[in-house]
């Protein structure tokens, strides 16, 4: 991607509110591991529920997501707020709202449900 150029090759925003998948131009631009230079392989990686580009040599995962997070504030019928205890760093063991990263092919609603 050209430095300072934050839109797809067609000039449109890379936001995918429709949840229709990774833009083809983005997937085609990821070929080699940024850590060791090995060709990336598309497939399931340990601990993930979706296929991703990953390096078979060093294990680096080339995440394709916009680095946005979605959080929710679920409330029970009794009016109680539901929180989680974080299982990973940062903040392992702290109370938090349920949430996670928004994937490039997610809608906000789908990410919140996941």
PDB file of N, CA and C in Angstrom:
ATOM      1  N   UNK A   1       0.847  -1.173   0.000  1.00  0.00           N
ATOM      2  CA  UNK A   1       0.000   0.000   0.000  1.00  0.00           C
ATOM      3  C   UNK A   1       0.893   1.236   0.000  1.00  0.00           C
ATOM      4  N   UNK A   2       0.566   2.209  -0.774  1.00  0.00           N
ATOM      5  CA  UNK A   2       1.341   3.433  -0.866  1.00  0.00           C
ATOM      6  C   UNK A   2       1.234   4.218   0.432  1.00  0.00           C
ATOM      7  N   UNK A   3       2.348   4.739   0.913  1.00  0.00           N
ATOM      8  CA  UNK A   3       2.351   5.497   2.152  1.00  0.00           C
ATOM      9  C   UNK A   3       1.382   6.670   2.061  1.00  0.00           C
ATOM     10  N   UNK A   4       0.561   6.846   3.111  1.00  0.00           N
ATOM     11  CA  UNK A   4      -0.402   7.927   3.141  1.00  0.00           C
ATOM     12  C   UNK A   4      -1.669   7.643   2.352  1.00  0.00           C
ATOM     13  N   UNK A   5      -1.786   6.471   1.799  1.00  0.00           N
ATOM     14  CA  UNK A   5      -2.926   6.113   0.963  1.00  0.00           C
ATOM     15  C   UNK A   5      -3.769   5.110   1.732  1.00  0.00           C
ATOM     16  N   UNK A   6      -4.874   5.581   2.330  1.00  0.00           N
ATOM     17  CA  UNK A   6      -5.618   4.734   3.248  1.00  0.00           C
ATOM     18  C   UNK A   6      -6.900   4.165   2.666  1.00  0.00           C
ATOM     19  N   UNK A   7      -7.024   4.179   1.366  1.00  0.00           N
ATOM     20  CA  UNK A   7      -8.218   3.616   0.741  1.00  0.00           C
ATOM     21  C   UNK A   7      -7.809   2.528  -0.246  1.00  0.00           C
ATOM     22  N   UNK A   8      -8.776   1.728  -0.643  1.00  0.00           N
ATOM     23  CA  UNK A   8      -8.493   0.649  -1.582  1.00  0.00           C
ATOM     24  C   UNK A   8      -8.066   1.181  -2.936  1.00  0.00           C
ATOM     25  N   UNK A   9      -7.613   0.291  -3.781  1.00  0.00           N
ATOM     26  CA  UNK A   9      -7.150   0.683  -5.116  1.00  0.00           C
ATOM     27  C   UNK A   9      -8.241   1.345  -5.940  1.00  0.00           C
ATOM     28  N   UNK A  10      -9.493   1.016  -5.608  1.00  0.00           N
ATOM     29  CA  UNK A  10     -10.599   1.625  -6.351  1.00  0.00           C
ATOM     30  C   UNK A  10     -10.984   2.986  -5.783  1.00  0.00           C
ATOM     31  N   UNK A  11     -10.276   3.459  -4.745  1.00  0.00           N
ATOM     32  CA  UNK A  11     -10.529   4.778  -4.176  1.00  0.00           C
ATOM     33  C   UNK A  11     -11.626   4.823  -3.142  1.00  0.00           C
ATOM     34  N   UNK A  12     -12.307   3.697  -2.928  1.00  0.00           N
ATOM     35  CA  UNK A  12     -13.373   3.675  -1.937  1.00  0.00           C
ATOM     36  C   UNK A  12     -12.806   3.323  -0.574  1.00  0.00           C
ATOM     37  N   UNK A  13     -13.565   3.621   0.461  1.00  0.00           N
ATOM     38  CA  UNK A  13     -13.166   3.289   1.819  1.00  0.00           C
ATOM     39  C   UNK A  13     -12.996   1.785   1.953  1.00  0.00           C
ATOM     40  N   UNK A  14     -12.087   1.370   2.824  1.00  0.00           N
ATOM     41  CA  UNK A  14     -11.900  -0.052   3.073  1.00  0.00           C
ATOM     42  C   UNK A  14     -12.846  -0.561   4.153  1.00  0.00           C
ATOM     43  N   UNK A  15     -13.723   0.292   4.693  1.00  0.00           N
ATOM     44  CA  UNK A  15     -14.693  -0.153   5.688  1.00  0.00           C
ATOM     45  C   UNK A  15     -15.691  -1.084   5.021  1.00  0.00           C
ATOM     46  N   UNK A  16     -15.981  -2.180   5.664  1.00  0.00           N
ATOM     47  CA  UNK A  16     -16.892  -3.154   5.080  1.00  0.00           C
ATOM     48  C   UNK A  16     -18.092  -3.364   5.987  1.00  0.00           C
ATOM     49  N   UNK A  17     -18.985  -2.411   6.022  1.00  0.00           N
ATOM     50  CA  UNK A  17     -20.147  -2.532   6.895  1.00  0.00           C
ATOM     51  C   UNK A  17     -21.045  -3.683   6.482  1.00  0.00           C
ATOM     52  N   UNK A  18     -20.913  -4.156   5.263  1.00  0.00           N
ATOM     53  CA  UNK A  18     -21.750  -5.256   4.784  1.00  0.00           C
ATOM     54  C   UNK A  18     -21.285  -6.607   5.289  1.00  0.00           C
ATOM     55  N   UNK A  19     -20.049  -6.707   5.785  1.00  0.00           N
ATOM     56  CA  UNK A  19     -19.525  -7.990   6.229  1.00  0.00           C
ATOM     57  C   UNK A  19     -19.292  -8.965   5.091  1.00  0.00           C
ATOM     58  N   UNK A  20     -18.936  -8.472   3.911  1.00  0.00           N
ATOM     59  CA  UNK A  20     -18.784  -9.338   2.744  1.00  0.00           C
ATOM     60  C   UNK A  20     -17.370  -9.846   2.512  1.00  0.00           C
ATOM     61  N   UNK A  21     -16.508  -9.797   3.483  1.00  0.00           N
ATOM     62  CA  UNK A  21     -15.191 -10.395   3.332  1.00  0.00           C
ATOM     63  C   UNK A  21     -14.078  -9.391   3.115  1.00  0.00           C
ATOM     64  N   UNK A  22     -12.865  -9.927   3.108  1.00  0.00           N
ATOM     65  CA  UNK A  22     -11.663  -9.117   2.934  1.00  0.00           C
ATOM     66  C   UNK A  22     -11.615  -8.593   1.508  1.00  0.00           C
ATOM     67  N   UNK A  23     -11.329  -7.295   1.314  1.00  0.00           N
ATOM     68  CA  UNK A  23     -11.202  -6.782  -0.053  1.00  0.00           C
ATOM     69  C   UNK A  23     -10.111  -7.553  -0.792  1.00  0.00           C
ATOM     70  N   UNK A  24     -10.355  -7.908  -2.044  1.00  0.00           N
ATOM     71  CA  UNK A  24      -9.392  -8.720  -2.784  1.00  0.00           C
ATOM     72  C   UNK A  24      -8.032  -8.043  -2.885  1.00  0.00           C
ATOM     73  N   UNK A  25      -8.012  -6.713  -3.039  1.00  0.00           N
ATOM     74  CA  UNK A  25      -6.728  -6.017  -3.163  1.00  0.00           C
ATOM     75  C   UNK A  25      -5.909  -6.140  -1.886  1.00  0.00           C
ATOM     76  N   UNK A  26      -6.585  -6.238  -0.726  1.00  0.00           N
ATOM     77  CA  UNK A  26      -5.857  -6.347   0.535  1.00  0.00           C
ATOM     78  C   UNK A  26      -5.289  -7.752   0.691  1.00  0.00           C
ATOM     79  N   UNK A  27      -6.106  -8.760   0.425  1.00  0.00           N
ATOM     80  CA  UNK A  27      -5.631 -10.135   0.523  1.00  0.00           C
ATOM     81  C   UNK A  27      -4.487 -10.423  -0.424  1.00  0.00           C
ATOM     82  N   UNK A  28      -4.537  -9.843  -1.611  1.00  0.00           N
ATOM     83  CA  UNK A  28      -3.489 -10.060  -2.612  1.00  0.00           C
ATOM     84  C   UNK A  28      -2.180  -9.371  -2.247  1.00  0.00           C
ATOM     85  N   UNK A  29      -2.237  -8.386  -1.357  1.00  0.00           N
ATOM     86  CA  UNK A  29      -1.023  -7.641  -1.013  1.00  0.00           C
ATOM     87  C   UNK A  29      -0.237  -8.301   0.116  1.00  0.00           C
ATOM     88  N   UNK A  30      -0.818  -9.296   0.768  1.00  0.00           N
ATOM     89  CA  UNK A  30      -0.147  -9.973   1.875  1.00  0.00           C
ATOM     90  C   UNK A  30       0.414 -11.303   1.391  1.00  0.00           C
ATOM     91  N   UNK A  31       1.708 -11.326   1.132  1.00  0.00           N
ATOM     92  CA  UNK A  31       2.327 -12.535   0.599  1.00  0.00           C
ATOM     93  C   UNK A  31       3.409 -13.124   1.493  1.00  0.00           C
ATOM     94  N   UNK A  32       4.131 -12.264   2.217  1.00  0.00           N
ATOM     95  CA  UNK A  32       5.289 -12.722   2.970  1.00  0.00           C
ATOM     96  C   UNK A  32       5.227 -12.265   4.420  1.00  0.00           C
ATOM     97  N   UNK A  33       5.807 -13.065   5.294  1.00  0.00           N
ATOM     98  CA  UNK A  33       5.854 -12.773   6.723  1.00  0.00           C
ATOM     99  C   UNK A  33       6.674 -11.511   6.966  1.00  0.00           C
ATOM    100  N   UNK A  34       6.135 -10.606   7.773  1.00  0.00           N
ATOM    101  CA  UNK A  34       6.858  -9.367   8.086  1.00  0.00           C
ATOM    102  C   UNK A  34       7.975  -9.604   9.092  1.00  0.00           C
ATOM    103  N   UNK A  35       8.019 -10.770   9.705  1.00  0.00           N
ATOM    104  CA  UNK A  35       9.079 -11.075  10.667  1.00  0.00           C
ATOM    105  C   UNK A  35      10.254 -11.812  10.042  1.00  0.00           C
ATOM    106  N   UNK A  36       9.957 -12.826   9.190  1.00  0.00           N
ATOM    107  CA  UNK A  36      11.067 -13.641   8.679  1.00  0.00           C
ATOM    108  C   UNK A  36      11.117 -13.748   7.156  1.00  0.00           C
ATOM    109  N   UNK A  37      10.103 -13.253   6.449  1.00  0.00           N
ATOM    110  CA  UNK A  37      10.118 -13.245   4.991  1.00  0.00           C
ATOM    111  C   UNK A  37       9.604 -14.503   4.316  1.00  0.00           C
ATOM    112  N   UNK A  38       9.199 -15.505   5.094  1.00  0.00           N
ATOM    113  CA  UNK A  38       8.661 -16.745   4.523  1.00  0.00           C
ATOM    114  C   UNK A  38       7.294 -16.481   3.897  1.00  0.00           C
ATOM    115  N   UNK A  39       6.954 -17.229   2.848  1.00  0.00           N
ATOM    116  CA  UNK A  39       5.630 -17.098   2.231  1.00  0.00           C
ATOM    117  C   UNK A  39       4.541 -17.462   3.234  1.00  0.00           C
ATOM    118  N   UNK A  40       3.503 -16.628   3.307  1.00  0.00           N
ATOM    119  CA  UNK A  40       2.383 -16.876   4.209  1.00  0.00           C
ATOM    120  C   UNK A  40       1.485 -17.970   3.649  1.00  0.00           C
ATOM    121  N   UNK A  41       0.829 -18.701   4.537  1.00  0.00           N
ATOM    122  CA  UNK A  41      -0.081 -19.779   4.170  1.00  0.00           C
ATOM    123  C   UNK A  41      -1.447 -19.465   4.771  1.00  0.00           C
ATOM    124  N   UNK A  42      -2.517 -19.647   3.982  1.00  0.00           N
ATOM    125  CA  UNK A  42      -3.876 -19.394   4.457  1.00  0.00           C
ATOM    126  C   UNK A  42      -4.451 -20.678   5.035  1.00  0.00           C
ATOM    127  N   UNK A  43      -4.911 -20.618   6.276  1.00  0.00           N
ATOM    128  CA  UNK A  43      -5.507 -21.795   6.899  1.00  0.00           C
ATOM    129  C   UNK A  43      -5.841 -21.523   8.351  1.00  0.00           C
ATOM    130  N   UNK A  44      -6.326 -22.546   9.029  1.00  0.00           N
ATOM    131  CA  UNK A  44      -6.689 -22.430  10.435  1.00  0.00           C
ATOM    132  C   UNK A  44      -5.427 -22.390  11.280  1.00  0.00           C
ATOM    133  N   UNK A  45      -5.410 -21.502  12.264  1.00  0.00           N
ATOM    134  CA  UNK A  45      -4.269 -21.397  13.168  1.00  0.00           C
ATOM    135  C   UNK A  45      -4.721 -21.788  14.574  1.00  0.00           C
ATOM    136  N   UNK A  46      -3.817 -22.313  15.401  1.00  0.00           N
ATOM    137  CA  UNK A  46      -4.187 -22.734  16.752  1.00  0.00           C
ATOM    138  C   UNK A  46      -4.821 -21.593  17.554  1.00  0.00           C
ATOM    139  N   UNK A  47      -5.912 -21.905  18.229  1.00  0.00           N
ATOM    140  CA  UNK A  47      -6.578 -20.928  19.082  1.00  0.00           C
ATOM    141  C   UNK A  47      -7.499 -19.966  18.363  1.00  0.00           C
ATOM    142  N   UNK A  48      -7.679 -20.128  17.059  1.00  0.00           N
ATOM    143  CA  UNK A  48      -8.526 -19.223  16.276  1.00  0.00           C
ATOM    144  C   UNK A  48      -9.704 -19.995  15.699  1.00  0.00           C
ATOM    145  N   UNK A  49     -10.809 -19.299  15.483  1.00  0.00           N
ATOM    146  CA  UNK A  49     -11.986 -19.951  14.913  1.00  0.00           C
ATOM    147  C   UNK A  49     -12.221 -19.567  13.457  1.00  0.00           C
ATOM    148  N   UNK A  50     -11.241 -18.937  12.835  1.00  0.00           N
ATOM    149  CA  UNK A  50     -11.356 -18.574  11.425  1.00  0.00           C
ATOM    150  C   UNK A  50     -10.008 -18.786  10.757  1.00  0.00           C
ATOM    151  N   UNK A  51     -10.040 -18.916   9.434  1.00  0.00           N
ATOM    152  CA  UNK A  51      -8.793 -19.075   8.695  1.00  0.00           C
ATOM    153  C   UNK A  51      -8.086 -17.733   8.584  1.00  0.00           C
ATOM    154  N   UNK A  52      -6.767 -17.777   8.647  1.00  0.00           N
ATOM    155  CA  UNK A  52      -5.961 -16.565   8.582  1.00  0.00           C
ATOM    156  C   UNK A  52      -4.682 -16.854   7.797  1.00  0.00           C
ATOM    157  N   UNK A  53      -4.026 -15.777   7.357  1.00  0.00           N
ATOM    158  CA  UNK A  53      -2.698 -15.904   6.771  1.00  0.00           C
ATOM    159  C   UNK A  53      -1.700 -16.007   7.917  1.00  0.00           C
ATOM    160  N   UNK A  54      -0.855 -17.034   7.872  1.00  0.00           N
ATOM    161  CA  UNK A  54       0.129 -17.225   8.936  1.00  0.00           C
ATOM    162  C   UNK A  54       1.422 -17.761   8.341  1.00  0.00           C
ATOM    163  N   UNK A  55       2.492 -17.549   9.074  1.00  0.00           N
ATOM    164  CA  UNK A  55       3.807 -18.006   8.635  1.00  0.00           C
ATOM    165  C   UNK A  55       4.061 -19.423   9.155  1.00  0.00           C
ATOM    166  N   UNK A  56       4.329 -20.376   8.260  1.00  0.00           N
ATOM    167  CA  UNK A  56       4.602 -21.741   8.707  1.00  0.00           C
ATOM    168  C   UNK A  56       5.976 -21.876   9.376  1.00  0.00           C
ATOM    169  N   UNK A  57       6.837 -20.890   9.182  1.00  0.00           N
ATOM    170  CA  UNK A  57       8.188 -20.950   9.740  1.00  0.00           C
ATOM    171  C   UNK A  57       8.246 -20.427  11.178  1.00  0.00           C
ATOM    172  N   UNK A  58       7.765 -19.199  11.405  1.00  0.00           N
ATOM    173  CA  UNK A  58       7.893 -18.586  12.739  1.00  0.00           C
ATOM    174  C   UNK A  58       6.566 -18.493  13.490  1.00  0.00           C
ATOM    175  N   UNK A  59       5.441 -18.796  12.811  1.00  0.00           N
ATOM    176  CA  UNK A  59       4.143 -18.786  13.470  1.00  0.00           C
ATOM    177  C   UNK A  59       3.449 -17.439  13.536  1.00  0.00           C
ATOM    178  N   UNK A  60       4.076 -16.395  12.996  1.00  0.00           N
ATOM    179  CA  UNK A  60       3.460 -15.061  13.017  1.00  0.00           C
ATOM    180  C   UNK A  60       2.147 -15.084  12.243  1.00  0.00           C
ATOM    181  N   UNK A  61       1.105 -14.455  12.804  1.00  0.00           N
ATOM    182  CA  UNK A  61      -0.200 -14.377  12.149  1.00  0.00           C
ATOM    183  C   UNK A  61      -0.353 -12.986  11.553  1.00  0.00           C
ATOM    184  N   UNK A  62      -0.698 -12.914  10.277  1.00  0.00           N
ATOM    185  CA  UNK A  62      -0.912 -11.629   9.597  1.00  0.00           C
ATOM    186  C   UNK A  62      -2.389 -11.265   9.748  1.00  0.00           C
ATOM    187  N   UNK A  63      -2.722 -10.657  10.878  1.00  0.00           N
ATOM    188  CA  UNK A  63      -4.116 -10.282  11.126  1.00  0.00           C
ATOM    189  C   UNK A  63      -4.562  -9.226  10.127  1.00  0.00           C
ATOM    190  N   UNK A  64      -5.739  -9.425   9.564  1.00  0.00           N
ATOM    191  CA  UNK A  64      -6.322  -8.464   8.635  1.00  0.00           C
ATOM    192  C   UNK A  64      -7.575  -7.933   9.316  1.00  0.00           C
ATOM    193  N   UNK A  65      -7.381  -6.952  10.162  1.00  0.00           N
ATOM    194  CA  UNK A  65      -8.521  -6.314  10.812  1.00  0.00           C
ATOM    195  C   UNK A  65      -8.205  -4.843  11.005  1.00  0.00           C
ATOM    196  N   UNK A  66      -9.222  -4.033  11.145  1.00  0.00           N
ATOM    197  CA  UNK A  66      -9.012  -2.586  11.192  1.00  0.00           C
ATOM    198  C   UNK A  66      -8.543  -2.051  12.533  1.00  0.00           C
ATOM    199  N   UNK A  67      -8.236  -2.896  13.481  1.00  0.00           N
ATOM    200  CA  UNK A  67      -7.753  -2.512  14.809  1.00  0.00           C
ATOM    201  C   UNK A  67      -8.792  -1.736  15.617  1.00  0.00           C
ATOM    202  N   UNK A  68     -10.031  -1.989  15.327  1.00  0.00           N
ATOM    203  CA  UNK A  68     -11.120  -1.412  16.102  1.00  0.00           C
ATOM    204  C   UNK A  68     -11.638  -2.486  17.039  1.00  0.00           C
ATOM    205  N   UNK A  69     -12.155  -2.067  18.179  1.00  0.00           N
ATOM    206  CA  UNK A  69     -12.746  -3.026  19.097  1.00  0.00           C
ATOM    207  C   UNK A  69     -14.225  -2.732  19.280  1.00  0.00           C
ATOM    208  N   UNK A  70     -14.938  -3.774  19.612  1.00  0.00           N
ATOM    209  CA  UNK A  70     -16.354  -3.666  19.916  1.00  0.00           C
ATOM    210  C   UNK A  70     -16.528  -4.171  21.339  1.00  0.00           C
ATOM    211  N   UNK A  71     -17.219  -3.412  22.164  1.00  0.00           N
ATOM    212  CA  UNK A  71     -17.561  -3.888  23.498  1.00  0.00           C
ATOM    213  C   UNK A  71     -19.066  -3.811  23.674  1.00  0.00           C
ATOM    214  N   UNK A  72     -19.550  -4.601  24.597  1.00  0.00           N
ATOM    215  CA  UNK A  72     -20.981  -4.622  24.876  1.00  0.00           C
ATOM    216  C   UNK A  72     -21.192  -4.384  26.359  1.00  0.00           C
ATOM    217  N   UNK A  73     -22.391  -4.056  26.724  1.00  0.00           N
ATOM    218  CA  UNK A  73     -22.745  -3.915  28.134  1.00  0.00           C
ATOM    219  C   UNK A  73     -24.054  -4.671  28.349  1.00  0.00           C
ATOM    220  N   UNK A  74     -23.948  -6.011  28.420  1.00  0.00           N
ATOM    221  CA  UNK A  74     -25.154  -6.809  28.591  1.00  0.00           C
ATOM    222  C   UNK A  74     -25.766  -6.593  29.971  1.00  0.00           C
ATOM    223  N   UNK A  75     -27.084  -6.519  30.003  1.00  0.00           N
ATOM    224  CA  UNK A  75     -27.816  -6.326  31.255  1.00  0.00           C
ATOM    225  C   UNK A  75     -28.858  -7.438  31.363  1.00  0.00           C
ATOM    226  N   UNK A  76     -28.901  -8.090  32.522  1.00  0.00           N
ATOM    227  CA  UNK A  76     -29.862  -9.168  32.740  1.00  0.00           C
ATOM    228  C   UNK A  76     -31.262  -8.594  32.921  1.00  0.00           C
ATOM    229  N   UNK A  77     -32.257  -9.470  32.903  1.00  0.00           N
ATOM    230  CA  UNK A  77     -33.639  -9.043  33.141  1.00  0.00           C
ATOM    231  C   UNK A  77     -33.798  -8.407  34.516  1.00  0.00           C
ATOM    232  N   UNK A  78     -32.914  -8.781  35.457  1.00  0.00           N
ATOM    233  CA  UNK A  78     -32.956  -8.220  36.813  1.00  0.00           C
ATOM    234  C   UNK A  78     -32.227  -6.878  36.901  1.00  0.00           C
ATOM    235  N   UNK A  79     -31.685  -6.407  35.766  1.00  0.00           N
ATOM    236  CA  UNK A  79     -30.992  -5.121  35.756  1.00  0.00           C
ATOM    237  C   UNK A  79     -29.534  -5.189  36.166  1.00  0.00           C
ATOM    238  N   UNK A  80     -28.963  -6.389  36.227  1.00  0.00           N
ATOM    239  CA  UNK A  80     -27.562  -6.548  36.604  1.00  0.00           C
ATOM    240  C   UNK A  80     -26.678  -6.490  35.357  1.00  0.00           C
ATOM    241  N   UNK A  81     -25.545  -5.817  35.490  1.00  0.00           N
ATOM    242  CA  UNK A  81     -24.580  -5.716  34.391  1.00  0.00           C
ATOM    243  C   UNK A  81     -23.714  -6.972  34.384  1.00  0.00           C
ATOM    244  N   UNK A  82     -23.481  -7.523  33.206  1.00  0.00           N
ATOM    245  CA  UNK A  82     -22.630  -8.707  33.065  1.00  0.00           C
ATOM    246  C   UNK A  82     -21.231  -8.252  32.655  1.00  0.00           C
ATOM    247  N   UNK A  83     -20.232  -8.648  33.450  1.00  0.00           N
ATOM    248  CA  UNK A  83     -18.832  -8.357  33.153  1.00  0.00           C
ATOM    249  C   UNK A  83     -18.074  -9.669  33.019  1.00  0.00           C
ATOM    250  N   UNK A  84     -16.880  -9.596  32.457  1.00  0.00           N
ATOM    251  CA  UNK A  84     -16.001 -10.765  32.353  1.00  0.00           C
ATOM    252  C   UNK A  84     -14.707 -10.473  33.094  1.00  0.00           C
ATOM    253  N   UNK A  85     -13.983 -11.518  33.436  1.00  0.00           N
ATOM    254  CA  UNK A  85     -12.614 -11.351  33.934  1.00  0.00           C
ATOM    255  C   UNK A  85     -11.688 -11.666  32.776  1.00  0.00           C
ATOM    256  N   UNK A  86     -10.781 -10.733  32.493  1.00  0.00           N
ATOM    257  CA  UNK A  86      -9.860 -10.924  31.372  1.00  0.00           C
ATOM    258  C   UNK A  86      -8.970 -12.135  31.617  1.00  0.00           C
ATOM    259  N   UNK A  87      -8.852 -12.976  30.583  1.00  0.00           N
ATOM    260  CA  UNK A  87      -8.027 -14.170  30.683  1.00  0.00           C
ATOM    261  C   UNK A  87      -6.641 -13.993  30.091  1.00  0.00           C
ATOM    262  N   UNK A  88      -6.403 -12.844  29.446  1.00  0.00           N
ATOM    263  CA  UNK A  88      -5.109 -12.584  28.811  1.00  0.00           C
ATOM    264  C   UNK A  88      -4.659 -11.161  29.125  1.00  0.00           C
ATOM    265  N   UNK A  89      -3.383 -10.919  28.939  1.00  0.00           N
ATOM    266  CA  UNK A  89      -2.843  -9.562  29.085  1.00  0.00           C
ATOM    267  C   UNK A  89      -3.237  -8.737  27.868  1.00  0.00           C
ATOM    268  N   UNK A  90      -3.320  -7.450  27.973  1.00  0.00           N
ATOM    269  CA  UNK A  90      -3.111  -6.654  29.181  1.00  0.00           C
ATOM    270  C   UNK A  90      -4.317  -6.733  30.111  1.00  0.00           C
ATOM    271  N   UNK A  91      -4.064  -6.578  31.365  1.00  0.00           N
ATOM    272  CA  UNK A  91      -5.135  -6.560  32.356  1.00  0.00           C
ATOM    273  C   UNK A  91      -5.663  -7.928  32.730  1.00  0.00           C
ATOM    274  N   UNK A  92      -4.843  -8.967  32.606  1.00  0.00           N
ATOM    275  CA  UNK A  92      -5.295 -10.313  32.956  1.00  0.00           C
ATOM    276  C   UNK A  92      -5.838 -10.315  34.382  1.00  0.00           C
ATOM    277  N   UNK A  93      -7.048 -10.876  34.552  1.00  0.00           N
ATOM    278  CA  UNK A  93      -7.675 -10.942  35.868  1.00  0.00           C
ATOM    279  C   UNK A  93      -8.552  -9.749  36.209  1.00  0.00           C
ATOM    280  N   UNK A  94      -8.461  -8.683  35.437  1.00  0.00           N
ATOM    281  CA  UNK A  94      -9.284  -7.497  35.693  1.00  0.00           C
ATOM    282  C   UNK A  94     -10.692  -7.719  35.160  1.00  0.00           C
ATOM    283  N   UNK A  95     -11.641  -6.985  35.738  1.00  0.00           N
ATOM    284  CA  UNK A  95     -13.009  -6.996  35.234  1.00  0.00           C
ATOM    285  C   UNK A  95     -13.072  -6.133  33.977  1.00  0.00           C
ATOM    286  N   UNK A  96     -13.879  -6.557  33.012  1.00  0.00           N
ATOM    287  CA  UNK A  96     -14.002  -5.806  31.757  1.00  0.00           C
ATOM    288  C   UNK A  96     -15.362  -6.066  31.124  1.00  0.00           C
ATOM    289  N   UNK A  97     -15.720  -5.193  30.200  1.00  0.00           N
ATOM    290  CA  UNK A  97     -16.905  -5.431  29.384  1.00  0.00           C
ATOM    291  C   UNK A  97     -16.562  -6.497  28.353  1.00  0.00           C
ATOM    292  N   UNK A  98     -17.503  -7.391  28.016  1.00  0.00           N
ATOM    293  CA  UNK A  98     -17.238  -8.347  26.941  1.00  0.00           C
ATOM    294  C   UNK A  98     -16.972  -7.605  25.632  1.00  0.00           C
ATOM    295  N   UNK A  99     -15.971  -8.045  24.895  1.00  0.00           N
ATOM    296  CA  UNK A  99     -15.659  -7.385  23.632  1.00  0.00           C
ATOM    297  C   UNK A  99     -14.483  -8.031  22.942  1.00  0.00           C
ATOM    298  N   UNK A 100     -14.105  -7.455  21.829  1.00  0.00           N
ATOM    299  CA  UNK A 100     -12.969  -7.962  21.077  1.00  0.00           C
ATOM    300  C   UNK A 100     -12.748  -7.153  19.818  1.00  0.00           C
ATOM    301  N   UNK A 101     -11.751  -7.572  19.046  1.00  0.00           N
ATOM    302  CA  UNK A 101     -11.406  -6.860  17.820  1.00  0.00           C
ATOM    303  C   UNK A 101     -12.479  -7.035  16.758  1.00  0.00           C
ATOM    304  N   UNK A 102     -12.693  -5.999  16.002  1.00  0.00           N
ATOM    305  CA  UNK A 102     -13.586  -6.032  14.848  1.00  0.00           C
ATOM    306  C   UNK A 102     -12.773  -6.557  13.674  1.00  0.00           C
ATOM    307  N   UNK A 103     -13.216  -7.646  13.065  1.00  0.00           N
ATOM    308  CA  UNK A 103     -12.531  -8.209  11.905  1.00  0.00           C
ATOM    309  C   UNK A 103     -12.914  -7.421  10.660  1.00  0.00           C
ATOM    310  N   UNK A 104     -12.092  -7.488   9.626  1.00  0.00           N
ATOM    311  CA  UNK A 104     -12.319  -6.699   8.420  1.00  0.00           C
ATOM    312  C   UNK A 104     -13.619  -7.075   7.718  1.00  0.00           C
ATOM    313  N   UNK A 105     -14.092  -8.299   7.911  1.00  0.00           N
ATOM    314  CA  UNK A 105     -15.337  -8.705   7.267  1.00  0.00           C
ATOM    315  C   UNK A 105     -16.525  -8.737   8.230  1.00  0.00           C
ATOM    316  N   UNK A 106     -16.379  -8.130   9.408  1.00  0.00           N
ATOM    317  CA  UNK A 106     -17.449  -8.074  10.403  1.00  0.00           C
ATOM    318  C   UNK A 106     -18.306  -6.834  10.249  1.00  0.00           C
ATOM    319  N   UNK A 107     -19.540  -6.955  10.688  1.00  0.00           N
ATOM    320  CA  UNK A 107     -20.339  -5.774  10.988  1.00  0.00           C
ATOM    321  C   UNK A 107     -20.193  -5.575  12.492  1.00  0.00           C
ATOM    322  N   UNK A 108     -20.540  -4.409  12.988  1.00  0.00           N
ATOM    323  CA  UNK A 108     -20.444  -4.159  14.426  1.00  0.00           C
ATOM    324  C   UNK A 108     -21.325  -5.150  15.183  1.00  0.00           C
ATOM    325  N   UNK A 109     -22.519  -5.402  14.677  1.00  0.00           N
ATOM    326  CA  UNK A 109     -23.427  -6.337  15.349  1.00  0.00           C
ATOM    327  C   UNK A 109     -22.852  -7.750  15.410  1.00  0.00           C
ATOM    328  N   UNK A 110     -22.286  -8.235  14.308  1.00  0.00           N
ATOM    329  CA  UNK A 110     -21.700  -9.577  14.304  1.00  0.00           C
ATOM    330  C   UNK A 110     -20.530  -9.675  15.275  1.00  0.00           C
ATOM    331  N   UNK A 111     -19.704  -8.650  15.335  1.00  0.00           N
ATOM    332  CA  UNK A 111     -18.568  -8.655  16.251  1.00  0.00           C
ATOM    333  C   UNK A 111     -19.040  -8.663  17.701  1.00  0.00           C
ATOM    334  N   UNK A 112     -20.075  -7.909  18.005  1.00  0.00           N
ATOM    335  CA  UNK A 112     -20.602  -7.864  19.372  1.00  0.00           C
ATOM    336  C   UNK A 112     -21.164  -9.224  19.777  1.00  0.00           C
ATOM    337  N   UNK A 113     -21.830  -9.886  18.861  1.00  0.00           N
ATOM    338  CA  UNK A 113     -22.389 -11.207  19.154  1.00  0.00           C
ATOM    339  C   UNK A 113     -21.279 -12.226  19.379  1.00  0.00           C
ATOM    340  N   UNK A 114     -20.213 -12.163  18.561  1.00  0.00           N
ATOM    341  CA  UNK A 114     -19.104 -13.103  18.693  1.00  0.00           C
ATOM    342  C   UNK A 114     -18.418 -12.925  20.031  1.00  0.00           C
TER     343      UNK A 114
END
